[in-house]
Amino acid sequence: MEFDIQHVAKLSRLKIDPSEEEKFANEMANIIQMVEHLPDIQGDGTLIDPDHPMTMRKDEVEPSFRRDELLKNAPQVQAGCVVVPKVME
């Protein structure tokens, strides 16, 4: 399976040196091959342990970051929102 590593890098906003493309393509192929060989999960489909039930935490208001502080990290901002490239027609 071949990968356009530069395209994947662009989507993930990474800069990959052209000399390392083959290395990353091989690593990506190894990851996909490993995932394809994962065993199927056997059983009735529920993975809930009756001896350790999950409990929901209380929904409490907590202090958070201000929007302008968070948007300082975005590469492009417009009208208080992060601008992302169009991915669908």
CSV table of C-alpha atoms in Angstrom, one decimal:
chain,number,residue,atom,x,y,z
A,1,MET,CA,0.0,0.0,0.0
A,2,GLU,CA,1.4,3.4,-0.9
A,3,PHE,CA,0.8,6.6,0.9
A,4,ASP,CA,1.2,10.3,-0.1
A,5,ILE,CA,3.1,11.2,3.1
A,6,GLN,CA,3.3,14.9,2.2
A,7,HIS,CA,-0.5,14.9,1.9
A,8,VAL,CA,-0.9,13.2,5.3
A,9,ALA,CA,1.6,15.6,6.7
A,10,LYS,CA,-0.3,18.6,5.3
A,11,LEU,CA,-3.6,17.3,6.8
A,12,SER,CA,-1.9,16.8,10.2
A,13,ARG,CA,-0.1,20.1,9.9
A,14,LEU,CA,3.4,18.5,10.1
A,15,LYS,CA,6.5,19.3,8.2
A,16,ILE,CA,8.3,16.2,6.9
A,17,ASP,CA,11.6,16.5,5.2
A,18,PRO,CA,11.5,14.9,1.7
A,19,SER,CA,14.5,12.7,2.7
A,20,GLU,CA,12.4,11.1,5.5
A,21,GLU,CA,9.3,10.4,3.3
A,22,GLU,CA,10.2,6.7,2.7
A,23,LYS,CA,10.8,6.1,6.4
A,24,PHE,CA,7.4,7.5,7.3
A,25,ALA,CA,5.7,5.7,4.5
A,26,ASN,CA,7.1,2.4,5.8
A,27,GLU,CA,6.1,3.2,9.4
A,28,MET,CA,2.5,4.1,8.2
A,29,ALA,CA,2.3,0.8,6.3
A,30,ASN,CA,3.5,-1.1,9.4
A,31,ILE,CA,0.9,0.6,11.6
A,32,ILE,CA,-1.9,-0.2,9.1
A,33,GLN,CA,-0.7,-3.8,8.8
A,34,MET,CA,-0.7,-4.1,12.6
A,35,VAL,CA,-4.3,-2.8,12.9
A,36,GLU,CA,-5.5,-5.1,10.1
A,37,HIS,CA,-4.1,-8.1,12.1
A,38,LEU,CA,-5.8,-7.2,15.4
A,39,PRO,CA,-8.1,-10.0,16.6
A,40,ASP,CA,-11.8,-9.7,16.5
A,41,ILE,CA,-13.5,-9.2,19.9
A,42,GLN,CA,-15.4,-12.3,21.0
A,43,GLY,CA,-18.4,-12.2,23.2
A,44,ASP,CA,-21.9,-10.6,23.3
A,45,GLY,CA,-20.6,-7.2,22.4
A,46,THR,CA,-20.7,-5.7,25.8
A,47,LEU,CA,-17.4,-5.0,27.5
A,48,ILE,CA,-19.0,-3.7,30.8
A,49,ASP,CA,-17.7,-5.4,33.9
A,50,PRO,CA,-20.6,-5.8,36.3
A,51,ASP,CA,-18.3,-5.8,39.3
A,52,HIS,CA,-16.9,-2.4,38.4
A,53,PRO,CA,-19.8,-0.3,37.0
A,54,MET,CA,-19.0,3.1,35.6
A,55,THR,CA,-20.3,6.1,37.5
A,56,MET,CA,-20.9,9.5,36.0
A,57,ARG,CA,-19.3,12.4,37.6
A,58,LYS,CA,-21.4,15.4,38.7
A,59,ASP,CA,-21.8,18.1,36.1
A,60,GLU,CA,-20.2,21.1,37.8
A,61,VAL,CA,-19.2,24.4,36.4
A,62,GLU,CA,-15.4,24.9,36.6
A,63,PRO,CA,-13.2,27.8,35.6
A,64,SER,CA,-11.9,27.5,32.0
A,65,PHE,CA,-9.7,29.4,29.6
A,66,ARG,CA,-10.9,32.6,28.0
A,67,ARG,CA,-11.6,32.3,24.3
A,68,ASP,CA,-9.1,34.9,23.2
A,69,GLU,CA,-6.4,33.0,25.1
A,70,LEU,CA,-7.2,29.7,23.3
A,71,LEU,CA,-7.4,31.3,19.9
A,72,LYS,CA,-3.9,32.7,20.2
A,73,ASN,CA,-2.7,29.1,19.3
A,74,ALA,CA,-4.8,28.8,16.2
A,75,PRO,CA,-3.0,29.4,12.8
A,76,GLN,CA,-6.0,31.5,11.5
A,77,VAL,CA,-8.9,33.1,13.2
A,78,GLN,CA,-12.0,34.8,11.9
A,79,ALA,CA,-14.9,36.2,13.9
A,80,GLY,CA,-13.8,34.4,17.0
A,81,CYS,CA,-13.6,31.0,15.3
A,82,VAL,CA,-10.7,28.8,14.1
A,83,VAL,CA,-10.6,28.8,10.3
A,84,VAL,CA,-9.9,25.4,8.8
A,85,PRO,CA,-9.4,24.3,5.2
A,86,LYS,CA,-12.5,23.1,3.3
A,87,VAL,CA,-12.4,19.3,3.1
A,88,MET,CA,-15.7,18.5,1.3
A,89,GLU,CA,-17.3,19.9,-1.8
